[in-house]
Amino acid sequence: MISLHRHNNLLHPTTARRVVLGVRKLLAVMSSTLVNGGGVEASAPATADGGVRDFYGEERATEDQLITPWAFSVSSGCTLLRDPRYNKGLAFTEKERDAHYLRGLLPPAVFNQELQEKRLMHNLRQYEVPLHRYMALMDLQERNERLFYKLLIDNVEELLPVVYTPTVGEACQKYGSIFRRPQGLYISLKEKGKILEVLKNWPEKNIQVIVVTDGERILGLGDLGCQGMGIPVGKLSLYTALGGVRPSSCLPITIDVGTSNEKLLNDEFYIGLRQKRATGKEYAELLDEFMHAVKQNYGEKVLIQFEDFANHNAFDLLAKYSSSHLVFNDDIQGTASVVLAGLLASLKLVGGTLADHTFLFLGAGEAGTGIAELIALEISKQTKAPVEETRKKIWLVDSKGLIVSSRLGSLQHFKKPWAHEHEPVKELVDAVKAIKPTVLIGSSGAGKTFTKEVVETMASLNKKPLILALSNPTSQSECTAEEAYTWSKGQAIFASGSPFDPVEYEGKVFVPGQANNAYIFPGFGLGLIMSGAIRVRDEMLLAASEALAAQVSQENYDKGLIYPPFTDIRKISAHIAAKVAAKAYELGLASHLPQPKDLVKYAESCMYSPGYRNYR
Ligand SMILES: O=C([O-])CC(=O)C(=O)O
Ligand SMILES: [Mg+2]
C-alpha cells in the first residue's frame, strides 16, 4: 500500500491520495472502464504530466515562493493502525500482517468486516444515551473509516438519528465538552487574509464537496457558533453513506465569526472565538475571501453547500455567489426539493393536482420561502401560468401573523412575494380558519406550535389534511406524530423533519414519513459532481423532486407514506443524481463530456463502496 503523510498532522493522518490518484488516473487513461469508487475521478481529463497534478504549484515554484513540504511514505505498523483511511483492525489478513509489520500489534484473531460490523452494532445498542452512540460512532469514524460507512449504509434507518438529526443537535450543543480529535476545517476571523493558506493545510487536494456553516442557526437550536461543526461533519457523512461521494473528497468547514450566544461565551469549554458575532462589512469580507479562496484552490467544479446560516446571510450569500460559483443552500433549496417531492407524491393519496391545493406555512425563513417558491415554480411549469399568479395559492405566517400586503413596508425582501391581499390575521389557528389550507407546513424552527386546535381545524376542513412538521431536531418539531394522528383522529397524512416512531391509533398503525433534505442533497450533489456541473439551477431542484417522488412505490402509498424508506436511499440517490445530471447536460452546464448513455448506471458506478480493499 502506498501512503502519503503530512508531518506534524494534527488531523487524521489522511493519506496516499496523491499517489493513489495518480495511479488511478493513469489507469483511467489506459482504460475507459469505470471502476467502483473511481468513476468520478476516472472521468476527469488526463493532465499533460501523466495525471499527477502539481496542485499547489510546488514543482513550478521559484526560490522566493513558499511551498508546503509534503512527504510520501508507505504506511505500515502502528502508523497504519492509526490511519482511519486504511486501518482495518482485526480484519487485516495473515498475509497483510506480515507484509505491513503488524505482527504482535494485533491479537491473533482475524475477523471479517461482517463480524466487525455485528460486534459494533451490538456494542452501540448497549448505549442508552443517544449522545453516547454518537460519540462511539465518531470514534469509529476516526479509527476505521470504511467500517464506519459500512455500518451507516447497512443500518441507515437505525443510525441516521444518531449521526444526524436529532442527536447531532445535542452533539453541537455539547461539542466543546465531547471534543476529541478535530474534524473538518476551522476558519475564524483570526485567519482573515490567510484563508488560502488554511485551505492548503487540509491534507486532501481533490475536494468535490464542501459543506460550510457559520453556526448562526444550527437546526432549530439557534446560534451555536463554532460548535456548529457537527452539522457539516454529519451532512458530509451522509454525502458518502447516502450519495456515495468518496469521503476523501468531502470537506466540512466552519466559519467562526464569533457567537452571540451568551451561554457559550460563558462556557469554559467553548471551542470558538470568544467574541460577539461579526456582522456587516467584516462578515461579508471574510465570506468573500473564503469563496474566492475555495474557487482558486479547488476550481470551478467544487460544490459549496451552505448549511444552517441565519436567514439574512443565507439569502444574500446564495444570491451573491450563485452566478459565479457552484453553490447550493440546503436549507432553502434542499428542503424545498424534498417537500415538493412529498407533495407531488401525496397527490396519489389526496387527489387533484398541485394547483388544486392551498398551502399555509408557519415560518417564512429559508425553508418556508424556499419551499413556497419551488411549489409556485412547479405549478407554473405544470399549468403554464406565470409564477406571480401561482404564488397566490401559497400563504405564509411569521412571528407577526399572516403575511399580507398591508405589511409590505416592513417585510424583509424574501417575504415580500408572499404578501397577498387579505386583512391582517395574528394567530396561526385563525389563519387556518381564514385561508382553509389543504396543506399545513411548519418551518419556523419553533416547537409545539401546531396545537390541538390547529390540527383539529385542519381535520375539520379536509378529509385528509397534509401536515408537515419540518423543524429540527425533535424538540423543535411543530407537533409530534402521535399528536398529528390522534388530534386529527387518524385523518392526517403526516411527515416531519426529524424521525418519529410509528404510532398506533384505534388499532391502526400509522407510519410517519421523514421530510428531511437528507433525501435530496446527497443525490443532488452526486448528480452535479458526476456531470461536472458548474452552476445550480432551479430546474435541477424540480428534477430532483420529481425523481424522488417517482421512487415512492405502491407499497409505500398503501401504508400512507409519501416518501420511500431510507433503506433504499442509495438507489434513490442514484436516480436523483441521474435526473439532476441530465438537467445539467440539457442546460449546457455540464463539463464532463460526452454525456454517459445510462446516467443511473453511471451514477451507481461512481458510488463509493465501504468494503475493505486488499493490500499488497
Ligand atoms: O439537518 C437537518 O436535519 C435538516 C436541516 O437542514 C435543518 O434542519 O437545518
Ligand atoms: Mg440545515
XYZ file of C-alpha atoms and ligand atoms in Angstrom:
626
model
C 0.000 0.000 0.000
C 1.228 3.434 -0.824
C 0.627 6.180 1.616
C 1.261 9.865 1.958
C 1.872 11.539 5.256
C 1.955 15.097 6.240
C 4.315 15.682 9.077
C 3.015 17.255 12.277
C -0.505 16.443 11.162
C -2.949 17.038 13.969
C -5.841 15.899 11.842
C -6.312 12.335 10.742
C -3.161 11.219 9.072
C -5.193 11.038 5.893
C -3.128 9.568 3.265
C -1.993 8.451 -0.068
C -4.367 10.428 -2.218
C -1.795 11.900 -4.429
C -0.029 8.750 -5.370
C -3.182 6.643 -5.462
C -4.902 9.289 -7.536
C -2.047 9.352 -9.921
C -2.221 5.609 -10.411
C -5.965 5.669 -10.812
C -5.806 8.400 -13.361
C -3.169 6.598 -15.328
C -5.398 3.535 -15.278
C -8.306 5.648 -16.361
C -6.337 6.934 -19.293
C -5.285 3.426 -20.255
C -8.773 2.012 -19.971
C -12.031 3.914 -20.041
C -13.761 1.240 -17.971
C -15.188 2.624 -14.759
C -14.196 1.056 -11.520
C -16.399 1.234 -8.493
C -15.453 4.244 -6.431
C -13.204 5.593 -9.106
C -15.804 6.710 -11.585
C -15.877 10.346 -10.743
C -12.125 10.634 -10.849
C -11.736 8.427 -13.855
C -13.788 10.777 -15.947
C -11.531 13.717 -15.132
C -9.343 14.634 -18.080
C -5.768 13.401 -18.044
C -3.178 16.080 -17.478
C -0.060 16.645 -19.514
C 2.126 15.403 -16.684
C 0.595 11.942 -16.763
C -2.206 12.504 -14.282
C -0.264 13.659 -11.211
C -1.131 17.285 -10.802
C 1.133 19.967 -9.449
C -1.789 21.091 -7.257
C -0.223 23.937 -5.394
C 2.460 24.844 -7.881
C 5.150 23.176 -5.791
C 7.045 22.000 -8.860
C 6.817 25.345 -10.567
C 7.674 27.437 -7.507
C 10.733 29.635 -7.723
C 13.152 30.217 -4.836
C 11.276 33.190 -3.488
C 7.958 31.341 -3.305
C 6.788 29.382 -0.272
C 5.733 25.764 -0.679
C 4.318 23.094 1.608
C 6.815 20.272 2.325
C 4.533 17.309 1.689
C 6.141 13.895 2.128
C 5.213 10.448 0.879
C 5.696 7.134 2.610
C 4.267 3.635 2.722
C 2.092 3.241 5.779
C 2.783 0.245 7.985
C 2.898 -0.911 11.598
C 1.366 1.394 14.198
C 1.050 4.201 11.668
C -1.181 2.009 9.518
C -3.339 1.023 12.505
C -3.778 4.702 13.394
C -4.705 5.747 9.909
C -8.523 5.682 9.698
C -8.461 5.592 5.901
C -6.503 2.349 5.763
C -6.930 0.751 9.163
C -8.920 -2.500 9.122
C -8.362 -3.512 12.746
C -8.788 -7.231 13.260
C -9.650 -7.657 9.594
C -6.023 -7.482 8.461
C -5.255 -10.892 6.953
C -2.269 -13.011 7.993
C -0.534 -12.028 4.771
C -1.153 -8.330 5.358
C 0.025 -8.629 8.954
C 3.313 -9.992 7.643
C 3.714 -7.566 4.786
C 2.851 -4.464 6.813
C 4.806 -5.063 10.034
C 1.657 -5.697 12.061
C 2.780 -8.924 13.779
C 2.253 -8.624 17.507
C 0.424 -5.334 17.187
C -2.892 -7.171 16.841
C -4.328 -10.100 18.784
C -4.291 -13.391 16.846
C -7.961 -13.490 15.772
C -8.814 -12.447 12.226
C -12.360 -11.077 11.793
C -14.063 -10.262 8.543
C -15.840 -6.940 8.111
C -19.260 -8.517 8.671
C -18.215 -9.843 12.057
C -16.729 -6.475 12.985
C -19.998 -4.845 11.971
C -22.024 -7.284 14.066
C -19.808 -6.649 17.082
C -20.013 -2.865 16.736
C -23.763 -2.800 16.245
C -24.093 -4.972 19.326
C -21.946 -2.554 21.317
C -23.744 0.538 20.024
C -27.105 -0.882 21.051
C -25.872 -1.176 24.640
C -25.691 2.606 24.973
C -28.956 4.019 26.190
C -27.972 7.668 25.865
C -28.125 8.756 22.195
C -25.138 11.099 22.643
C -23.008 8.133 23.726
C -23.934 6.360 20.492
C -22.945 9.488 18.602
C -19.583 9.612 20.350
C -18.983 5.916 19.722
C -19.738 6.401 16.028
C -17.458 9.429 15.761
C -14.700 7.390 17.412
C -15.246 4.680 14.831
C -15.077 7.212 12.000
C -11.736 8.400 13.334
C -10.453 4.861 13.789
C -11.740 2.860 10.830
C -13.458 4.882 8.148
C -14.633 2.028 5.938
C -16.203 0.205 8.847
C -17.972 3.410 9.899
C -19.504 3.786 6.428
C -20.346 0.086 6.225
C -22.334 0.412 9.457
C -24.045 3.576 8.322
C -25.004 2.175 4.916
C -26.213 -1.200 6.183
C -28.126 0.230 9.171
C -29.210 3.555 7.779
C -32.623 3.814 9.446
C -31.183 2.934 12.841
C -28.087 5.131 12.657
C -29.386 8.189 10.812
C -30.957 9.598 14.009
C -27.558 9.232 15.683
C -25.151 10.842 13.230
C -27.854 13.249 12.062
C -30.964 14.900 13.475
C -31.887 14.750 16.340
C -28.696 13.603 18.107
C -26.296 15.770 16.096
C -28.142 18.792 17.524
C -27.319 17.785 21.074
C -23.770 16.964 20.000
C -23.340 20.537 18.700
C -24.716 21.992 21.920
C -22.120 19.983 23.878
C -19.397 19.956 21.217
C -16.811 21.625 23.459
C -17.273 19.051 26.186
C -17.188 15.998 23.943
C -14.403 17.344 21.723
C -11.692 14.780 20.974
C -9.900 14.983 17.657
C -10.671 17.941 15.441
C -12.803 17.156 12.416
C -13.090 19.462 9.430
C -11.508 22.832 8.844
C -11.963 25.847 11.124
C -11.713 29.263 9.530
C -12.058 32.098 12.016
C -11.620 35.856 11.917
C -8.032 35.186 13.015
C -7.398 33.664 9.596
C -8.515 36.762 7.694
C -6.110 37.345 4.815
C -4.785 33.784 5.095
C -7.729 31.617 4.069
C -5.994 30.223 1.005
C -3.124 29.064 3.213
C -5.576 27.457 5.620
C -7.165 25.520 2.756
C -3.720 24.283 1.757
C -3.244 22.828 5.230
C -6.038 20.367 4.567
C -4.360 17.087 3.618
C -6.695 16.347 0.689
C -6.359 18.209 -2.553
C -9.081 16.680 -4.664
C -12.154 18.159 -2.982
C -15.550 17.805 -4.645
C -17.989 18.914 -1.924
C -17.674 21.443 0.870
C -20.421 21.827 3.446
C -19.930 25.107 5.254
C -21.726 26.711 8.184
C -21.191 29.829 10.245
C -23.113 28.234 13.095
C -25.657 31.020 13.449
C -28.801 28.900 13.001
C -27.991 25.296 13.812
C -31.172 23.326 13.091
C -33.882 24.997 15.183
C -31.434 25.424 18.064
C -30.127 28.852 17.131
C -26.623 30.269 17.362
C -24.121 27.587 18.405
C -21.108 29.419 16.991
C -18.086 27.312 16.231
C -19.764 24.254 17.733
C -21.930 24.063 14.649
C -19.101 21.961 13.160
C -21.132 18.836 13.960
C -23.504 19.799 11.141
C -21.060 19.916 8.176
C -19.410 16.754 9.518
C -22.781 14.974 9.780
C -24.049 16.220 6.411
C -20.879 15.063 4.676
C -21.004 11.634 6.251
C -24.419 11.385 4.574
C -22.929 12.565 1.286
C -20.797 9.447 1.452
C -23.210 6.965 3.008
C -26.356 8.058 1.157
C -24.908 9.547 -2.013
C -21.708 7.580 -2.477
C -19.366 10.573 -2.670
C -15.889 9.467 -1.545
C -15.043 10.582 1.994
C -11.675 11.951 0.926
C -13.322 14.404 -1.461
C -15.617 15.849 1.213
C -14.548 18.855 3.288
C -16.506 20.109 6.331
C -15.861 23.774 7.152
C -16.977 26.031 9.974
C -16.511 29.748 9.653
C -16.152 31.291 13.083
C -17.055 34.953 13.254
C -17.903 34.750 16.962
C -21.211 33.927 18.587
C -23.957 35.937 20.173
C -24.900 33.002 22.372
C -24.147 34.237 25.901
C -24.287 30.765 27.348
C -21.496 29.621 25.046
C -19.462 32.777 25.580
C -19.519 31.999 29.297
C -18.874 28.284 28.871
C -15.277 27.479 29.816
C -15.275 24.550 27.378
C -16.466 26.588 24.386
C -14.138 25.910 21.439
C -14.716 29.011 19.328
C -13.722 32.660 19.288
C -14.901 34.269 22.494
C -16.444 37.385 20.987
C -19.766 38.674 19.684
C -20.603 37.787 16.098
C -19.032 39.979 13.436
C -21.593 41.391 11.034
C -21.814 43.766 8.083
C -18.645 44.548 6.173
C -16.366 42.479 8.412
C -18.554 39.413 7.894
C -19.024 39.964 4.165
C -15.284 40.397 3.588
C -14.369 37.178 5.365
C -17.003 35.240 3.441
C -15.873 36.803 0.187
C -12.267 35.870 0.845
C -13.423 32.336 1.641
C -15.472 31.992 -1.553
C -12.607 33.226 -3.710
C -10.029 31.063 -1.960
C -12.170 27.956 -2.461
C -12.514 28.584 -6.162
C -8.852 29.405 -6.525
C -7.817 26.266 -4.674
C -10.314 23.704 -5.936
C -11.543 25.135 -9.211
C -14.919 25.803 -10.765
C -16.497 22.427 -10.088
C -16.262 22.202 -6.318
C -19.742 22.217 -4.795
C -20.199 24.580 -1.855
C -23.220 23.698 0.243
C -24.309 26.439 2.638
C -25.798 24.974 5.781
C -27.541 26.483 8.790
C -26.726 30.120 8.158
C -29.203 32.638 9.596
C -31.868 33.875 7.159
C -30.363 37.256 6.254
C -26.958 35.804 5.355
C -28.347 32.659 3.723
C -30.386 34.539 1.116
C -27.674 37.119 0.476
C -24.887 34.558 0.056
C -26.939 32.452 -2.316
C -27.887 35.453 -4.410
C -24.343 36.831 -4.406
C -22.486 33.649 -5.385
C -24.924 31.619 -7.476
C -23.761 33.200 -10.702
C -20.031 32.792 -10.032
C -19.786 29.541 -8.005
C -21.367 26.094 -7.794
C -23.413 26.832 -4.659
C -26.412 25.174 -3.095
C -28.236 26.193 0.062
C -29.546 23.053 1.685
C -31.984 24.825 4.000
C -33.565 26.862 1.203
C -33.183 24.596 -1.816
C -32.673 21.097 -0.403
C -35.608 21.410 1.963
C -37.735 22.873 -0.829
C -36.922 19.984 -3.119
C -37.710 17.301 -0.543
C -41.007 18.906 0.432
C -42.079 19.363 -3.165
C -41.322 15.662 -3.737
C -43.572 14.744 -0.798
C -46.341 16.997 -2.102
C -46.140 15.505 -5.595
C -46.278 12.023 -4.101
C -49.130 12.917 -1.758
C -51.384 13.758 -4.707
C -51.757 9.988 -5.184
C -53.343 9.879 -1.713
C -55.285 13.137 -1.571
C -56.149 13.570 -5.242
C -56.100 16.602 -7.522
C -53.143 18.421 -8.993
C -50.714 20.646 -7.130
C -52.609 23.673 -8.435
C -55.821 22.453 -6.763
C -54.272 22.784 -3.306
C -53.905 25.685 -0.894
C -50.756 25.911 1.192
C -50.217 27.575 4.545
C -46.794 27.873 6.171
C -45.842 28.670 9.716
C -42.365 30.176 9.306
C -41.251 32.469 6.489
C -37.494 31.984 6.611
C -35.176 29.899 4.455
C -37.211 26.704 4.479
C -40.657 28.341 4.299
C -39.996 30.768 1.460
C -37.725 28.271 -0.321
C -40.436 25.610 -0.371
C -43.131 28.129 -1.262
C -41.161 29.346 -4.274
C -40.428 25.853 -5.562
C -44.116 24.898 -5.279
C -45.024 28.043 -7.214
C -42.432 27.205 -9.882
C -43.696 23.634 -10.254
C -47.325 24.775 -10.571
C -46.204 27.345 -13.109
C -44.352 24.635 -15.030
C -47.430 22.387 -14.982
C -50.098 24.997 -15.773
C -48.036 27.491 -17.791
C -49.418 30.241 -15.553
C -46.879 32.929 -14.589
C -45.233 32.395 -11.219
C -46.653 35.713 -9.933
C -50.076 34.068 -10.330
C -49.214 30.660 -8.921
C -47.787 32.214 -5.742
C -51.294 33.343 -4.811
C -52.354 29.923 -3.538
C -49.488 29.954 -1.059
C -49.728 31.807 2.269
C -47.170 32.294 4.995
C -47.440 33.161 8.667
C -44.435 34.569 10.516
C -43.990 35.726 14.111
C -46.184 38.753 13.410
C -49.048 36.824 11.823
C -50.250 36.234 8.284
C -48.074 37.921 5.667
C -50.408 40.348 3.925
C -49.959 43.312 1.628
C -50.572 45.901 4.378
C -47.294 44.683 5.950
C -45.250 45.188 2.755
C -43.407 48.258 4.039
C -41.772 46.423 6.942
C -41.194 42.986 5.416
C -37.744 41.526 4.738
C -37.132 41.193 0.999
C -37.532 37.407 0.872
C -41.026 37.644 2.367
C -42.357 40.283 0.006
C -43.505 37.970 -2.836
C -45.861 36.314 -0.342
C -47.698 39.429 0.812
C -51.156 38.855 -0.681
C -54.334 40.893 -0.275
C -56.035 39.935 2.976
C -56.965 41.524 6.254
C -54.374 41.075 8.992
C -54.550 37.822 10.984
C -52.436 37.388 14.098
C -52.729 33.764 15.189
C -51.954 30.613 13.207
C -55.246 28.988 14.124
C -57.172 31.990 12.797
C -55.091 31.932 9.625
C -56.015 28.259 9.166
C -59.695 29.171 9.571
C -59.407 32.107 7.166
C -57.247 30.551 4.423
C -58.638 26.992 4.673
C -55.427 25.294 3.543
C -55.285 21.677 2.394
C -51.598 21.555 3.309
C -50.064 22.933 6.531
C -46.281 23.229 6.690
C -44.250 24.091 9.788
C -40.872 25.652 9.053
C -40.293 28.166 11.815
C -37.795 26.277 13.968
C -40.143 26.710 16.934
C -41.543 23.581 18.546
C -45.078 22.749 19.711
C -46.716 25.386 17.550
C -49.218 23.067 15.846
C -51.640 22.975 18.728
C -54.564 20.622 19.165
C -56.889 23.334 17.873
C -54.751 23.893 14.770
C -54.667 20.189 13.924
C -58.379 19.758 14.680
C -59.224 22.694 12.434
C -57.147 21.171 9.601
C -59.044 17.897 10.085
C -62.412 19.644 10.086
C -61.581 21.377 6.802
C -60.074 18.379 4.984
C -60.776 14.664 4.759
C -57.019 14.037 4.534
C -55.096 17.101 5.693
C -51.432 17.062 4.866
C -49.416 18.179 7.867
C -45.644 18.628 7.673
C -43.767 19.492 10.865
C -40.359 20.225 9.426
C -38.415 21.906 12.231
C -35.438 20.097 13.735
C -34.388 18.489 15.978
C -37.309 16.607 17.569
C -37.605 19.170 20.393
C -38.416 21.851 17.800
C -40.962 19.815 15.844
C -44.238 21.716 15.420
C -46.092 18.684 16.756
C -45.324 15.019 17.311
C -46.513 12.221 15.039
C -48.753 10.975 17.819
C -50.361 14.400 18.206
C -50.944 14.720 14.463
C -52.661 11.328 14.253
C -54.680 11.482 17.474
C -55.809 15.101 17.169
C -56.860 14.542 13.550
C -58.491 11.218 14.517
C -56.284 9.349 12.098
C -57.113 11.607 9.135
C -53.755 13.387 8.765
C -51.021 12.457 6.357
C -48.000 13.415 8.402
C -44.278 13.804 7.834
C -41.639 15.521 9.938
C -38.081 16.766 9.606
C -36.788 14.613 12.446
C -37.811 10.978 12.728
C -40.775 9.712 14.757
C -41.649 6.094 15.505
C -44.849 4.584 14.078
C -47.973 5.378 16.090
C -50.892 3.106 16.897
C -54.236 4.861 16.888
C -57.506 2.974 17.355
C -55.940 -0.320 16.370
C -54.305 1.027 13.215
C -50.567 1.644 12.794
C -49.575 4.938 11.184
C -46.039 5.286 9.823
C -44.863 8.908 9.639
C -42.524 9.955 6.835
C -39.339 11.966 7.313
C -39.430 15.076 5.147
C -35.751 15.846 5.511
C -33.359 17.288 2.945
C -31.186 14.186 3.528
C -33.283 12.565 0.785
C -32.131 15.190 -1.665
C -28.689 16.689 -1.078
C -26.578 13.503 -1.358
C -28.081 12.523 -4.719
C -28.311 16.115 -5.877
C -24.631 16.666 -5.131
C -23.650 13.403 -6.805
C -25.540 14.495 -9.936
C -23.645 17.786 -10.008
C -20.286 16.121 -9.438
C -20.700 13.319 -11.947
C -21.758 15.713 -14.695
C -19.083 18.249 -13.794
C -21.784 20.890 -13.415
C -20.608 24.431 -12.834
C -23.850 26.081 -11.639
C -27.050 25.107 -9.836
C -30.413 25.995 -11.376
C -33.993 25.742 -10.066
C -34.832 23.299 -12.874
C -32.371 20.877 -11.275
C -34.251 21.132 -7.978
C -37.532 20.374 -9.731
C -35.881 17.412 -11.460
C -34.665 16.117 -8.093
C -38.149 16.439 -6.584
C -39.753 14.608 -9.461
C -37.116 11.869 -9.284
C -37.687 11.379 -5.546
C -41.488 11.362 -5.915
C -41.152 8.725 -8.641
C -39.367 6.455 -6.162
C -42.432 6.142 -3.900
C -43.895 2.686 -4.546
C -47.488 1.470 -4.364
C -46.482 -0.461 -1.279
C -45.357 2.815 0.340
C -48.606 4.559 -0.646
C -50.616 1.680 0.803
C -49.019 2.481 4.157
C -49.875 6.170 3.790
C -46.237 7.095 3.088
C -45.257 9.980 0.832
C -41.522 9.193 0.953
C -39.781 5.898 0.238
C -37.944 4.310 3.182
C -34.343 5.387 3.805
C -33.240 1.765 3.462
C -33.320 2.225 -0.337
C -31.552 5.574 -0.234
C -28.517 4.689 -2.369
C -30.743 3.548 -5.201
C -32.911 6.637 -4.725
C -29.831 8.886 -4.734
C -28.625 7.308 -7.988
C -31.984 8.149 -9.606
C -31.929 11.700 -8.264
C -28.314 12.115 -9.406
C -29.198 10.878 -12.885
C -32.068 13.359 -13.293
C -30.008 16.250 -11.932
C -27.107 15.378 -14.219
C -29.468 15.050 -17.196
C -30.757 18.547 -16.466
C -27.187 19.880 -16.198
C -26.412 18.431 -19.646
C -29.665 19.776 -21.067
C -28.902 23.267 -19.758
C -25.372 23.197 -21.109
C -23.907 23.428 -17.606
C -22.187 20.034 -17.541
C -18.491 19.813 -18.252
C -17.910 16.051 -18.174
C -18.343 15.177 -21.819
C -19.558 13.188 -23.585
C -22.725 12.555 -21.595
C -22.834 8.925 -20.382
C -25.634 6.957 -22.057
C -27.214 5.445 -18.972
C -26.963 8.048 -16.234
C -28.453 5.859 -13.489
C -25.896 3.118 -14.162
C -23.170 5.715 -14.368
C -24.227 7.238 -11.030
C -24.151 3.801 -9.425
C -20.708 3.121 -10.856
C -19.428 6.352 -9.320
C -20.559 5.499 -5.805
C -18.096 4.778 -3.004
C -18.457 1.323 -1.523
C -17.188 0.729 2.008
C -15.924 -2.860 1.662
C -12.274 -3.336 2.597
C -9.636 -3.389 -0.126
C -6.738 -5.843 -0.155
C -3.242 -4.510 0.455
C -0.258 -5.894 -1.297
O -30.264 18.954 9.297
C -31.445 18.607 9.129
O -31.961 17.640 9.684
C -32.293 19.389 8.164
C -31.780 20.749 8.040
O -31.041 21.081 7.143
C -32.088 21.701 9.099
O -32.972 21.451 9.934
O -31.420 22.732 9.140
Mg -29.774 22.682 7.760
